[in-house]
Tab-separated table of C-alpha atoms and ligand atoms in Angstrom:
chain	number	residue	atom	x	y	z
A	1	UNK	CA	125.590	109.505	60.565
A	2	UNK	CA	126.536	113.076	59.628
A	3	UNK	CA	128.930	115.127	61.760
A	4	UNK	CA	126.545	118.054	61.762
A	5	UNK	CA	124.068	119.766	64.004
A	6	UNK	CA	120.645	120.847	62.749
A	7	UNK	CA	119.291	123.941	64.454
A	8	UNK	CA	115.734	125.113	64.022
A	9	UNK	CA	115.142	128.780	64.757
A	10	UNK	CA	111.648	128.892	66.209
A	11	UNK	CA	111.528	132.664	65.631
A	12	UNK	CA	111.526	132.117	61.871
A	13	UNK	CA	110.910	128.400	61.414
A	14	UNK	CA	114.120	128.117	59.399
A	15	UNK	CA	116.559	125.224	59.846
A	16	UNK	CA	120.339	125.395	59.618
A	17	UNK	CA	122.970	122.705	59.463
A	18	UNK	CA	126.356	123.453	61.047
A	19	UNK	CA	129.434	121.254	61.085
A	20	UNK	CA	130.510	119.434	64.270
A	21	UNK	CA	134.273	118.961	64.378
A	22	UNK	CA	136.321	117.751	67.356
A	23	UNK	CA	133.186	117.878	69.516
A	24	UNK	CA	132.603	121.570	68.836
A	25	UNK	CA	130.679	123.832	66.543
A	26	UNK	CA	132.158	127.094	65.263
A	27	UNK	CA	130.502	129.990	67.060
A	28	UNK	CA	130.774	132.048	63.849
A	29	UNK	CA	128.625	129.442	62.043
A	30	UNK	CA	125.744	130.685	64.201
A	31	UNK	CA	125.984	134.161	62.688
A	32	UNK	CA	123.968	133.039	59.655
A	33	UNK	CA	120.998	132.500	61.996
A	34	UNK	CA	119.091	135.763	61.809
A	35	UNK	CA	115.601	136.787	62.963
A	36	UNK	CA	115.401	139.337	60.127
A	37	UNK	CA	117.671	140.961	57.538
A	38	UNK	CA	118.923	143.636	59.962
A	39	UNK	CA	119.806	141.112	62.633
A	40	UNK	CA	123.540	140.849	63.431
A	41	UNK	CA	123.201	137.075	63.716
A	42	UNK	CA	123.085	134.667	66.661
A	43	UNK	CA	125.876	134.843	69.247
A	44	UNK	CA	126.629	132.712	72.280
A	45	UNK	CA	126.764	134.225	75.782
A	46	UNK	CA	129.451	132.556	77.871
A	47	UNK	CA	130.795	134.623	80.778
A	48	UNK	CA	133.953	133.071	82.285
A	49	UNK	CA	134.287	130.853	79.175
A	50	UNK	CA	132.473	128.006	80.920
A	51	UNK	CA	131.846	126.170	77.661
A	52	UNK	CA	133.910	127.921	75.007
A	53	UNK	CA	137.100	126.576	73.455
A	54	UNK	CA	139.159	129.648	72.532
A	55	UNK	CA	141.936	127.700	70.839
A	56	UNK	CA	143.112	124.331	69.646
A	57	UNK	CA	146.120	123.227	71.669
A	58	UNK	CA	148.455	120.246	71.686
A	59	UNK	CA	150.291	121.128	74.911
A	60	UNK	CA	148.356	120.010	78.002
A	61	UNK	CA	145.545	117.503	78.401
A	62	UNK	CA	143.264	117.409	81.431
A	63	UNK	CA	140.427	115.003	82.153
A	64	UNK	CA	138.911	116.498	85.276
A	65	UNK	CA	136.521	113.632	85.985
A	66	UNK	CA	139.246	111.019	85.867
A	67	UNK	CA	141.915	113.191	87.504
A	68	UNK	CA	144.284	113.049	84.527
A	69	UNK	CA	146.917	115.671	83.689
A	70	UNK	CA	149.380	115.184	80.833
A	71	UNK	CA	151.974	117.448	79.227
A	72	UNK	CA	152.384	116.602	75.529
A	73	UNK	CA	150.882	113.190	76.311
A	74	UNK	CA	153.212	112.353	79.222
A	75	UNK	CA	151.370	111.710	82.539
A	76	UNK	CA	152.249	114.255	85.208
A	77	UNK	CA	153.246	111.565	87.742
A	78	UNK	CA	155.854	110.131	85.327
A	79	UNK	CA	157.296	113.589	84.676
A	80	UNK	CA	157.359	114.363	88.409
A	81	UNK	CA	159.198	111.121	89.081
A	82	UNK	CA	161.609	111.000	86.143
A	83	UNK	CA	162.044	114.476	84.686
A	84	UNK	CA	163.455	117.827	85.774
A	85	UNK	CA	161.738	121.177	85.454
A	86	UNK	CA	164.071	122.329	82.675
A	87	UNK	CA	163.534	119.116	80.697
A	88	UNK	CA	159.765	119.505	81.178
A	89	UNK	CA	159.951	123.137	80.041
A	90	UNK	CA	161.699	121.968	76.851
A	91	UNK	CA	158.995	119.335	76.368
A	92	UNK	CA	156.234	121.927	76.738
A	93	UNK	CA	157.945	124.295	74.311
A	94	UNK	CA	159.044	121.825	71.653
A	95	UNK	CA	156.483	119.035	71.932
A	96	UNK	CA	159.031	116.226	72.387
A	97	UNK	CA	161.469	115.221	75.115
A	98	UNK	CA	164.980	116.521	74.374
A	99	UNK	CA	167.865	114.237	73.362
A	100	UNK	CA	170.753	114.239	75.802
A	101	UNK	CA	172.742	116.785	73.736
A	102	UNK	CA	169.672	119.025	73.347
A	103	UNK	CA	169.057	118.864	77.093
A	104	UNK	CA	172.687	119.626	77.891
A	105	UNK	CA	172.707	122.649	75.592
A	106	UNK	CA	169.347	123.857	76.945
A	107	UNK	CA	170.521	123.583	80.570
A	108	UNK	CA	173.720	125.407	79.669
A	109	UNK	CA	171.843	128.190	77.851
A	110	UNK	CA	169.358	128.711	80.680
A	111	UNK	CA	172.126	128.680	83.283
A	112	UNK	CA	174.153	131.295	81.398
A	113	UNK	CA	171.181	133.607	80.931
A	114	UNK	CA	170.351	133.889	84.636
A	115	UNK	CA	172.264	137.133	85.146
A	116	UNK	CA	170.273	140.349	84.754
A	117	UNK	CA	171.483	143.773	83.617
A	118	UNK	CA	172.829	145.662	86.638
A	119	UNK	CA	170.543	148.607	85.838
A	120	UNK	CA	167.570	146.429	86.761
A	121	UNK	CA	168.736	146.483	90.370
A	122	UNK	CA	168.028	150.220	90.302
A	123	UNK	CA	164.425	149.460	89.345
A	124	UNK	CA	164.122	147.086	92.304
A	125	UNK	CA	165.758	149.558	94.669
A	126	UNK	CA	163.047	152.084	93.877
A	127	UNK	CA	160.384	149.875	95.501
A	128	UNK	CA	159.326	150.491	99.100
A	129	UNK	CA	161.317	148.360	101.557
A	130	UNK	CA	158.417	145.991	102.247
A	131	UNK	CA	156.873	145.868	98.754
A	132	UNK	CA	155.075	142.635	97.867
A	133	UNK	CA	157.457	140.432	95.822
A	134	UNK	CA	154.705	139.593	93.302
A	135	UNK	CA	154.187	143.302	92.568
A	136	UNK	CA	157.957	143.668	92.120
A	137	UNK	CA	158.113	140.552	89.943
A	138	UNK	CA	155.402	141.817	87.569
A	139	UNK	CA	157.119	145.197	87.240
A	140	UNK	CA	160.555	143.627	86.796
A	141	UNK	CA	159.365	141.330	84.001
A	142	UNK	CA	158.010	144.355	82.190
A	143	UNK	CA	161.208	146.352	82.870
A	144	UNK	CA	163.289	143.440	81.593
A	145	UNK	CA	161.582	143.735	78.207
A	146	UNK	CA	162.855	147.303	77.792
A	147	UNK	CA	166.407	145.916	77.581
A	148	UNK	CA	165.568	143.803	74.529
A	149	UNK	CA	163.832	145.953	71.892
A	150	UNK	CA	164.268	143.177	69.309
A	151	UNK	CA	161.698	141.173	71.327
A	152	UNK	CA	158.979	143.052	69.422
A	153	UNK	CA	159.879	140.949	66.396
A	154	UNK	CA	157.576	138.153	67.495
A	155	UNK	CA	157.225	136.556	64.070
A	156	UNK	CA	160.904	135.584	63.939
A	157	UNK	CA	161.258	132.127	65.593
A	158	UNK	CA	164.938	132.728	66.490
A	159	UNK	CA	164.152	136.016	68.223
A	160	UNK	CA	161.243	134.338	70.007
A	161	UNK	CA	163.443	131.521	71.265
A	162	UNK	CA	166.024	133.973	72.610
A	163	UNK	CA	163.357	135.786	74.671
A	164	UNK	CA	161.965	132.465	75.909
A	165	UNK	CA	165.444	131.471	77.114
A	166	UNK	CA	165.957	134.837	78.779
A	167	UNK	CA	162.577	134.809	80.506
A	168	UNK	CA	162.850	131.263	81.856
A	169	UNK	CA	166.435	131.877	83.011
A	170	UNK	CA	165.950	135.282	84.590
A	171	UNK	CA	162.696	134.447	86.408
A	172	UNK	CA	164.582	132.848	89.290
A	173	UNK	CA	166.928	135.835	89.530
A	174	UNK	CA	164.180	138.455	89.508
A	175	UNK	CA	162.102	136.383	91.933
A	176	UNK	CA	164.966	135.912	94.396
A	177	UNK	CA	166.127	139.539	94.092
A	178	UNK	CA	162.562	140.704	94.814
A	179	UNK	CA	162.607	138.600	97.992
A	180	UNK	CA	166.026	139.966	99.031
A	181	UNK	CA	164.772	143.516	98.530
A	182	UNK	CA	161.695	142.778	100.647
A	183	UNK	CA	163.788	141.440	103.526
A	184	UNK	CA	166.473	144.105	103.110
A	185	UNK	CA	169.311	141.761	102.192
A	186	UNK	CA	172.063	142.148	99.581
A	187	UNK	CA	171.390	140.565	96.182
A	188	UNK	CA	173.022	137.135	95.885
A	189	UNK	CA	174.171	136.501	92.309
A	190	UNK	CA	173.527	133.334	90.293
A	191	UNK	CA	175.990	130.469	90.624
A	192	UNK	CA	176.424	128.701	87.289
A	193	UNK	CA	177.558	125.466	88.975
A	194	UNK	CA	174.082	124.883	90.396
A	195	UNK	CA	170.900	123.384	88.967
A	196	UNK	CA	167.944	125.657	88.159
A	197	UNK	CA	166.129	125.093	91.504
A	198	UNK	CA	169.460	124.934	93.369
A	199	UNK	CA	170.484	128.273	91.907
A	200	UNK	CA	167.171	129.782	92.961
A	201	UNK	CA	167.688	128.557	96.544
A	202	UNK	CA	171.227	129.987	96.372
A	203	UNK	CA	169.943	133.428	95.365
A	204	UNK	CA	167.209	133.261	98.014
A	205	UNK	CA	169.229	132.144	101.009
A	206	UNK	CA	173.021	132.539	100.525
A	207	UNK	CA	174.573	134.660	103.248
A	208	UNK	CA	178.274	134.630	104.168
A	209	UNK	CA	179.196	131.222	102.786
A	210	UNK	CA	181.483	131.375	99.729
A	211	UNK	CA	179.622	128.565	98.039
A	212	UNK	CA	175.974	127.767	98.737
A	213	UNK	CA	175.143	124.055	98.748
A	214	UNK	CA	171.415	123.411	98.438
A	215	UNK	CA	170.027	120.465	100.367
A	216	UNK	CA	169.457	117.833	97.633
A	217	UNK	CA	166.033	116.788	98.989
A	218	UNK	CA	164.770	120.367	99.092
A	219	UNK	CA	166.314	121.111	95.685
A	220	UNK	CA	164.530	118.094	94.173
A	221	UNK	CA	161.257	118.922	95.977
A	222	UNK	CA	161.312	122.404	94.495
A	223	UNK	CA	162.045	120.980	91.047
A	224	UNK	CA	159.051	118.635	91.352
A	225	UNK	CA	156.820	121.526	92.431
A	226	UNK	CA	158.069	123.476	89.397
A	227	UNK	CA	157.166	120.523	87.124
A	228	UNK	CA	153.666	120.304	88.634
A	229	UNK	CA	153.036	124.029	88.150
A	230	UNK	CA	154.532	124.383	84.657
A	231	UNK	CA	151.277	124.353	82.701
A	232	UNK	CA	147.569	123.785	83.206
A	233	UNK	CA	145.986	124.514	79.802
A	234	UNK	CA	143.596	127.448	79.475
A	235	UNK	CA	143.515	128.778	83.039
A	236	UNK	CA	143.037	132.456	83.923
A	237	UNK	CA	146.685	133.552	83.556
A	238	UNK	CA	147.258	131.519	80.376
A	239	UNK	CA	144.167	133.071	78.919
A	240	UNK	CA	145.627	136.479	79.832
A	241	UNK	CA	148.919	135.516	78.155
A	242	UNK	CA	147.130	134.516	74.959
A	243	UNK	CA	144.757	137.503	74.954
A	244	UNK	CA	147.485	140.086	75.576
A	245	UNK	CA	149.942	138.287	73.275
A	246	UNK	CA	147.346	138.290	70.492
A	247	UNK	CA	147.898	142.048	70.140
A	248	UNK	CA	151.430	141.069	68.991
A	249	UNK	CA	153.024	142.819	71.945
A	250	UNK	CA	156.490	141.589	73.030
A	251	UNK	CA	156.504	138.470	75.257
A	252	UNK	CA	157.813	140.333	78.342
A	253	UNK	CA	154.706	142.546	78.393
A	254	UNK	CA	152.439	139.532	77.841
A	255	UNK	CA	154.168	137.521	80.610
A	256	UNK	CA	153.829	140.516	82.966
A	257	UNK	CA	150.073	140.523	82.235
A	258	UNK	CA	149.831	136.770	82.811
A	259	UNK	CA	151.718	137.114	86.108
A	260	UNK	CA	149.279	139.857	87.154
A	261	UNK	CA	146.393	137.445	86.499
A	262	UNK	CA	148.144	134.807	88.595
A	263	UNK	CA	148.477	137.238	91.517
A	264	UNK	CA	144.734	137.052	92.281
A	265	UNK	CA	143.590	135.043	95.317
A	266	UNK	CA	141.310	132.847	93.189
A	267	UNK	CA	144.232	131.696	91.071
A	268	UNK	CA	147.764	131.778	92.524
A	269	UNK	CA	146.833	132.754	96.040
A	270	UNK	CA	144.893	129.757	97.362
A	271	UNK	CA	147.872	128.007	99.004
A	272	UNK	CA	148.379	131.045	101.225
A	273	UNK	CA	144.709	130.819	102.206
A	274	UNK	CA	145.249	127.153	103.147
A	275	UNK	CA	148.019	128.103	105.594
A	276	UNK	CA	145.875	130.873	107.058
A	277	UNK	CA	142.961	128.426	107.457
A	278	UNK	CA	145.095	125.710	109.111
A	279	UNK	CA	146.632	128.288	111.446
A	280	UNK	CA	143.211	129.606	112.370
A	281	UNK	CA	141.885	126.101	113.104
A	282	UNK	CA	144.933	125.737	115.331
A	283	UNK	CA	144.336	122.258	116.788
A	284	UNK	CA	142.759	118.901	115.969
A	285	UNK	CA	140.016	119.498	118.505
A	286	UNK	CA	138.718	122.518	116.554
A	287	UNK	CA	138.277	120.590	113.292
A	288	UNK	CA	134.691	119.297	113.812
A	289	UNK	CA	133.521	122.814	114.614
A	290	UNK	CA	135.260	124.148	111.469
A	291	UNK	CA	133.785	121.444	109.220
A	292	UNK	CA	130.354	122.261	110.657
A	293	UNK	CA	130.848	125.906	109.678
A	294	UNK	CA	131.881	124.938	106.124
A	295	UNK	CA	128.848	122.690	105.741
A	296	UNK	CA	126.403	125.231	107.141
A	297	UNK	CA	126.750	127.316	103.975
A	298	UNK	CA	127.850	130.438	105.878
A	299	UNK	CA	130.326	131.138	103.110
A	300	UNK	CA	133.290	129.454	104.831
A	301	UNK	CA	135.166	127.230	102.370
A	302	UNK	CA	137.628	124.474	102.959
A	303	UNK	CA	140.549	126.109	101.180
A	304	UNK	CA	142.654	123.812	99.011
A	305	UNK	CA	139.586	121.725	98.238
A	306	UNK	CA	137.523	121.708	95.055
A	307	UNK	CA	138.423	122.651	91.517
A	308	UNK	CA	136.633	124.030	88.476
A	309	UNK	CA	137.998	121.232	86.291
A	310	UNK	CA	138.959	118.349	88.606
A	311	UNK	CA	135.978	116.505	90.033
A	312	UNK	CA	138.326	113.864	91.383
A	313	UNK	CA	141.588	113.915	93.374
A	314	UNK	CA	143.804	116.540	91.670
A	315	UNK	CA	146.676	114.383	90.337
A	316	UNK	CA	149.136	117.095	91.364
A	317	UNK	CA	147.894	116.975	94.969
A	318	UNK	CA	148.760	113.256	95.217
A	319	UNK	CA	152.358	113.907	94.178
A	320	UNK	CA	152.686	116.968	96.383
A	321	UNK	CA	151.532	115.042	99.449
A	322	UNK	CA	154.357	112.564	98.899
A	323	UNK	CA	156.889	115.389	98.404
A	324	UNK	CA	155.669	116.999	101.637
A	325	UNK	CA	156.732	113.940	103.644
A	326	UNK	CA	160.191	113.950	102.027
A	327	UNK	CA	160.630	117.645	102.826
A	328	UNK	CA	159.455	117.229	106.423
A	329	UNK	CA	162.068	114.478	106.913
A	330	UNK	CA	164.662	117.214	106.372
A	331	UNK	CA	163.001	120.270	107.891
A	332	UNK	CA	160.998	118.622	110.671
A	333	UNK	CA	157.240	118.190	110.524
A	334	UNK	CA	155.032	121.240	110.157
A	335	UNK	CA	152.745	121.529	113.175
A	336	UNK	CA	149.942	122.196	110.675
A	337	UNK	CA	150.390	118.837	108.916
A	338	UNK	CA	148.302	116.849	111.399
A	339	UNK	CA	145.451	119.321	111.022
A	340	UNK	CA	145.694	119.066	107.210
A	341	UNK	CA	145.690	115.259	107.282
A	342	UNK	CA	142.715	115.081	109.619
A	343	UNK	CA	140.779	117.641	107.559
A	344	UNK	CA	141.471	115.619	104.431
A	345	UNK	CA	140.441	112.360	106.125
A	346	UNK	CA	137.133	113.835	107.292
A	347	UNK	CA	136.391	115.596	103.994
A	348	UNK	CA	137.010	112.464	101.935
A	349	UNK	CA	134.439	110.565	104.033
A	350	UNK	CA	131.905	113.314	104.631
A	351	UNK	CA	128.799	113.262	102.453
A	352	UNK	CA	128.845	117.044	101.907
A	353	UNK	CA	132.244	116.905	100.214
A	354	UNK	CA	131.736	113.524	98.527
A	355	UNK	CA	128.435	114.613	96.953
A	356	UNK	CA	130.004	117.799	95.569
A	357	UNK	CA	133.109	115.961	94.387
A	358	UNK	CA	135.391	118.164	96.478
A	359	UNK	CA	138.876	116.703	96.672
A	360	UNK	CA	142.227	118.213	97.688
A	361	UNK	CA	143.707	120.377	94.935
A	362	UNK	CA	147.319	121.336	94.162
A	363	UNK	CA	147.269	124.039	96.828
A	364	UNK	CA	146.291	121.897	99.815
A	365	UNK	CA	149.825	120.698	100.584
A	366	UNK	CA	152.069	123.032	98.523
A	367	UNK	CA	151.840	125.862	101.059
A	368	UNK	CA	152.969	123.510	103.838
A	369	UNK	CA	156.045	122.570	101.795
A	370	UNK	CA	156.896	126.184	100.973
A	371	UNK	CA	156.502	127.131	104.617
A	372	UNK	CA	158.755	124.263	105.729
A	373	UNK	CA	161.363	125.493	103.215
A	374	UNK	CA	161.284	128.939	104.890
A	375	UNK	CA	159.513	130.778	102.080
A	376	UNK	CA	157.341	133.589	103.466
A	377	UNK	CA	153.690	133.479	102.346
A	378	UNK	CA	154.183	136.529	100.113
A	379	UNK	CA	156.512	134.378	97.997
A	380	UNK	CA	153.932	131.644	97.313
A	381	UNK	CA	152.482	133.191	94.123
A	382	UNK	CA	156.032	133.992	92.985
A	383	UNK	CA	156.918	130.305	93.350
A	384	UNK	CA	153.929	129.486	91.153
A	385	UNK	CA	154.890	132.110	88.533
A	386	UNK	CA	158.499	130.911	88.086
A	387	UNK	CA	157.647	127.597	86.388
A	388	UNK	CA	154.354	128.742	84.862
A	389	UNK	CA	156.418	131.038	82.602
A	390	UNK	CA	157.355	127.972	80.528
A	391	UNK	CA	153.658	127.109	80.107
A	392	UNK	CA	152.702	130.695	79.240
A	393	UNK	CA	155.467	130.905	76.637
A	394	UNK	CA	154.595	127.514	75.118
A	395	UNK	CA	150.974	128.600	74.777
A	396	UNK	CA	152.029	132.009	73.394
A	397	UNK	CA	154.258	130.396	70.794
A	398	UNK	CA	151.493	127.981	69.793
A	399	UNK	CA	149.096	130.906	69.418
A	400	UNK	CA	151.492	132.875	67.208
A	401	UNK	CA	151.967	129.905	64.895
A	402	UNK	CA	148.227	129.111	64.741
A	403	UNK	CA	146.667	130.478	61.517
A	404	UNK	CA	143.206	130.383	63.189
A	405	UNK	CA	144.224	133.010	65.754
A	406	UNK	CA	143.753	136.768	65.508
A	407	UNK	CA	143.658	139.574	68.034
A	408	UNK	CA	141.376	138.436	70.894
A	409	UNK	CA	138.215	140.468	70.882
A	410	UNK	CA	135.058	139.066	72.517
A	411	UNK	CA	131.579	140.285	71.657
A	412	UNK	CA	129.110	141.759	74.149
A	413	UNK	CA	125.387	141.965	74.642
A	414	UNK	CA	124.721	145.684	74.865
A	415	UNK	CA	122.377	146.452	77.789
A	416	UNK	CA	122.693	150.247	77.965
A	417	UNK	CA	120.413	153.114	76.876
A	418	UNK	CA	119.027	153.407	73.410
A	419	UNK	CA	120.318	156.388	71.382
A	420	UNK	CA	119.504	159.713	73.063
A	421	UNK	CA	120.505	163.344	72.624
A	422	UNK	CA	123.055	165.080	74.806
A	423	UNK	CA	121.403	166.941	77.703
A	424	UNK	CA	122.779	170.435	78.394
A	425	UNK	CA	123.989	170.997	81.961
A	426	UNK	CA	121.094	173.320	82.958
A	427	UNK	CA	118.542	170.674	82.009
A	428	UNK	CA	119.992	167.746	83.995
B	1	CMC	N1	134.686	124.115	100.530
B	1	CMC	C1	133.362	123.946	100.750
B	1	CMC	N2	132.441	123.902	99.795
B	1	CMC	C2	132.859	124.057	98.539
B	1	CMC	C3	134.228	124.251	98.219
B	1	CMC	C4	135.149	124.270	99.265
B	1	CMC	N3	136.448	124.450	99.046
B	1	CMC	N4	134.364	124.381	96.882
B	1	CMC	C5	133.128	124.254	96.374
B	1	CMC	N5	132.228	124.074	97.370
B	1	CMC	C6	130.784	123.841	97.219
B	1	CMC	C7	130.060	125.113	96.837
B	1	CMC	O1	129.602	125.808	97.968
B	1	CMC	C8	128.924	124.565	96.014
B	1	CMC	O2	127.977	124.025	96.875
B	1	CMC	P1	126.397	124.170	96.545
B	1	CMC	O3	126.222	123.374	95.301
B	1	CMC	O4	125.723	123.600	97.743
B	1	CMC	O5	126.161	125.638	96.340
B	1	CMC	C9	129.574	123.409	95.259
B	1	CMC	O6	130.619	122.949	96.116
B	1	CMC	C10	130.109	123.765	93.886
B	1	CMC	O7	131.039	124.842	94.029
B	1	CMC	P2	131.336	125.968	92.937
B	1	CMC	O8	131.753	127.222	93.634
B	1	CMC	O9	130.183	126.069	91.977
B	1	CMC	O10	132.556	125.326	92.150
B	1	CMC	P3	133.544	126.097	91.171
B	1	CMC	O11	133.958	125.111	90.164
B	1	CMC	O12	132.947	127.376	90.686
B	1	CMC	O13	134.733	126.494	92.150
B	1	CMC	C11	136.823	126.589	93.257
B	1	CMC	C12	135.979	125.936	92.123
B	1	CMC	C13	138.248	126.058	93.179
B	1	CMC	C14	136.851	128.132	93.075
B	1	CMC	C15	136.163	126.240	94.601
B	1	CMC	O14	136.123	124.827	94.768
B	1	CMC	C16	136.869	126.886	95.790
B	1	CMC	O15	136.576	128.046	96.118
B	1	CMC	N6	137.856	126.173	96.445
B	1	CMC	C17	138.609	126.718	97.509
B	1	CMC	C18	139.704	127.624	96.948
B	1	CMC	C19	140.851	126.820	96.328
B	1	CMC	O16	141.350	125.871	96.906
B	1	CMC	N7	141.287	127.266	95.144
B	1	CMC	C20	142.402	126.652	94.453
B	1	CMC	C21	142.021	126.068	93.131
B	1	CMC	S1	143.343	125.066	92.423
B	1	CMC	C22	144.499	126.241	91.908
B	1	CMC	C23	144.609	126.419	90.440
B	1	CMC	O17	144.598	125.425	89.682
B	1	CMC	O18	144.746	127.627	89.990
């Protein structure tokens, strides 16, 4: 049996044989298929990349039907249980788990790069008092790049690594400082004695205490959420990272672009929509009426349900649900939890949802945890962006080292006017 595909062009009667490798054909192999000599050659039309692999990647594996998510082959539930975010970030970047000395050095390096240049505070101060922290974060990432002109040297692995360390380290500082600016509080500096998530909580919430001590359950919960959000293969923001990075721009500019993609409500904003939905439902007695509205096709969706890739329980949602209970033991139960649980129970039994394979996704419970930890809703996409930086940078690095890759430049099907002569103003 040959690993090829035979295509017959019924316009010309000609047959072509193209290679099938790794379950794909090369789109450029179709270019030889021409209706006549002037023809550009056959293209594929695939808006939203529904069936186009834009890269080969060895970082993250998803099987949406089975509900499987793995980073570098390690199942997400094992990483969530046994790893830390920084160890997972190393794994994503380097392909293997670190040895204990590698991990120690990595943690030390990230910890000691958390401080930002004091001039960056001036950039933050120039934002309006109530500016959205995600807007500030995107701008600050871009501003950060202006302090490191050597970052343009993207083909030097040592220079690349230095920027990766800086970006991962400084994300928590920029994120927390953006929050402090929004709420009008002084900037709380990093504390090098604390873990990565602990340090973030310190910069978010420290007030008059000389030493901030994060609650260990909340610190661990945040670390687990960071692990779960670290990468998710070729999603919208990762695609932005790769596309922008393919122009060989510095990684700060590419990460700023990826963060902008994440800001959209269809990507990083769904957990906020879940909280809004649960608040609007308001009580258990209103659930049947709400479900009826969703099922009537009036355009109301059960937020936090359904996924483009997962047609099974999102494996991240399972872990997050467990974390939610641990967090609520410390913070007290969210009044919205009972509504969420009842909605989930009904949806998992209801034919409408079962038939469409709509299961809870990562966002169904994450917003409840963030809210219980006192994060305002505006911070939710920021909390997603912090760990996703390690995924974006892993994918960016893989792209730079991939000889198949070039500047990203899709084709189009031109649907405009045929050639015509310019019309003088008096004749229009
Ligand atoms: N509630 C009710 N019905 C739904 C929902 C939902 N949440 N999601 C999909 N459907 C229905 C949809 O109406 C359609 O029904 P029909 O076949 O009768 O027209 C069917 O299910 C298929 O939906 P689709 O829109 O074709 O599916 P999609 O793969 O294009 O959309 C989605 C995926 C995540 C955008 C969608 O499920 C949705 O809008 N969910 C709610 C928003 C949400 O929770 N987003 C977070 C995604 S996870 C975060 C991340 O990984 O970035």
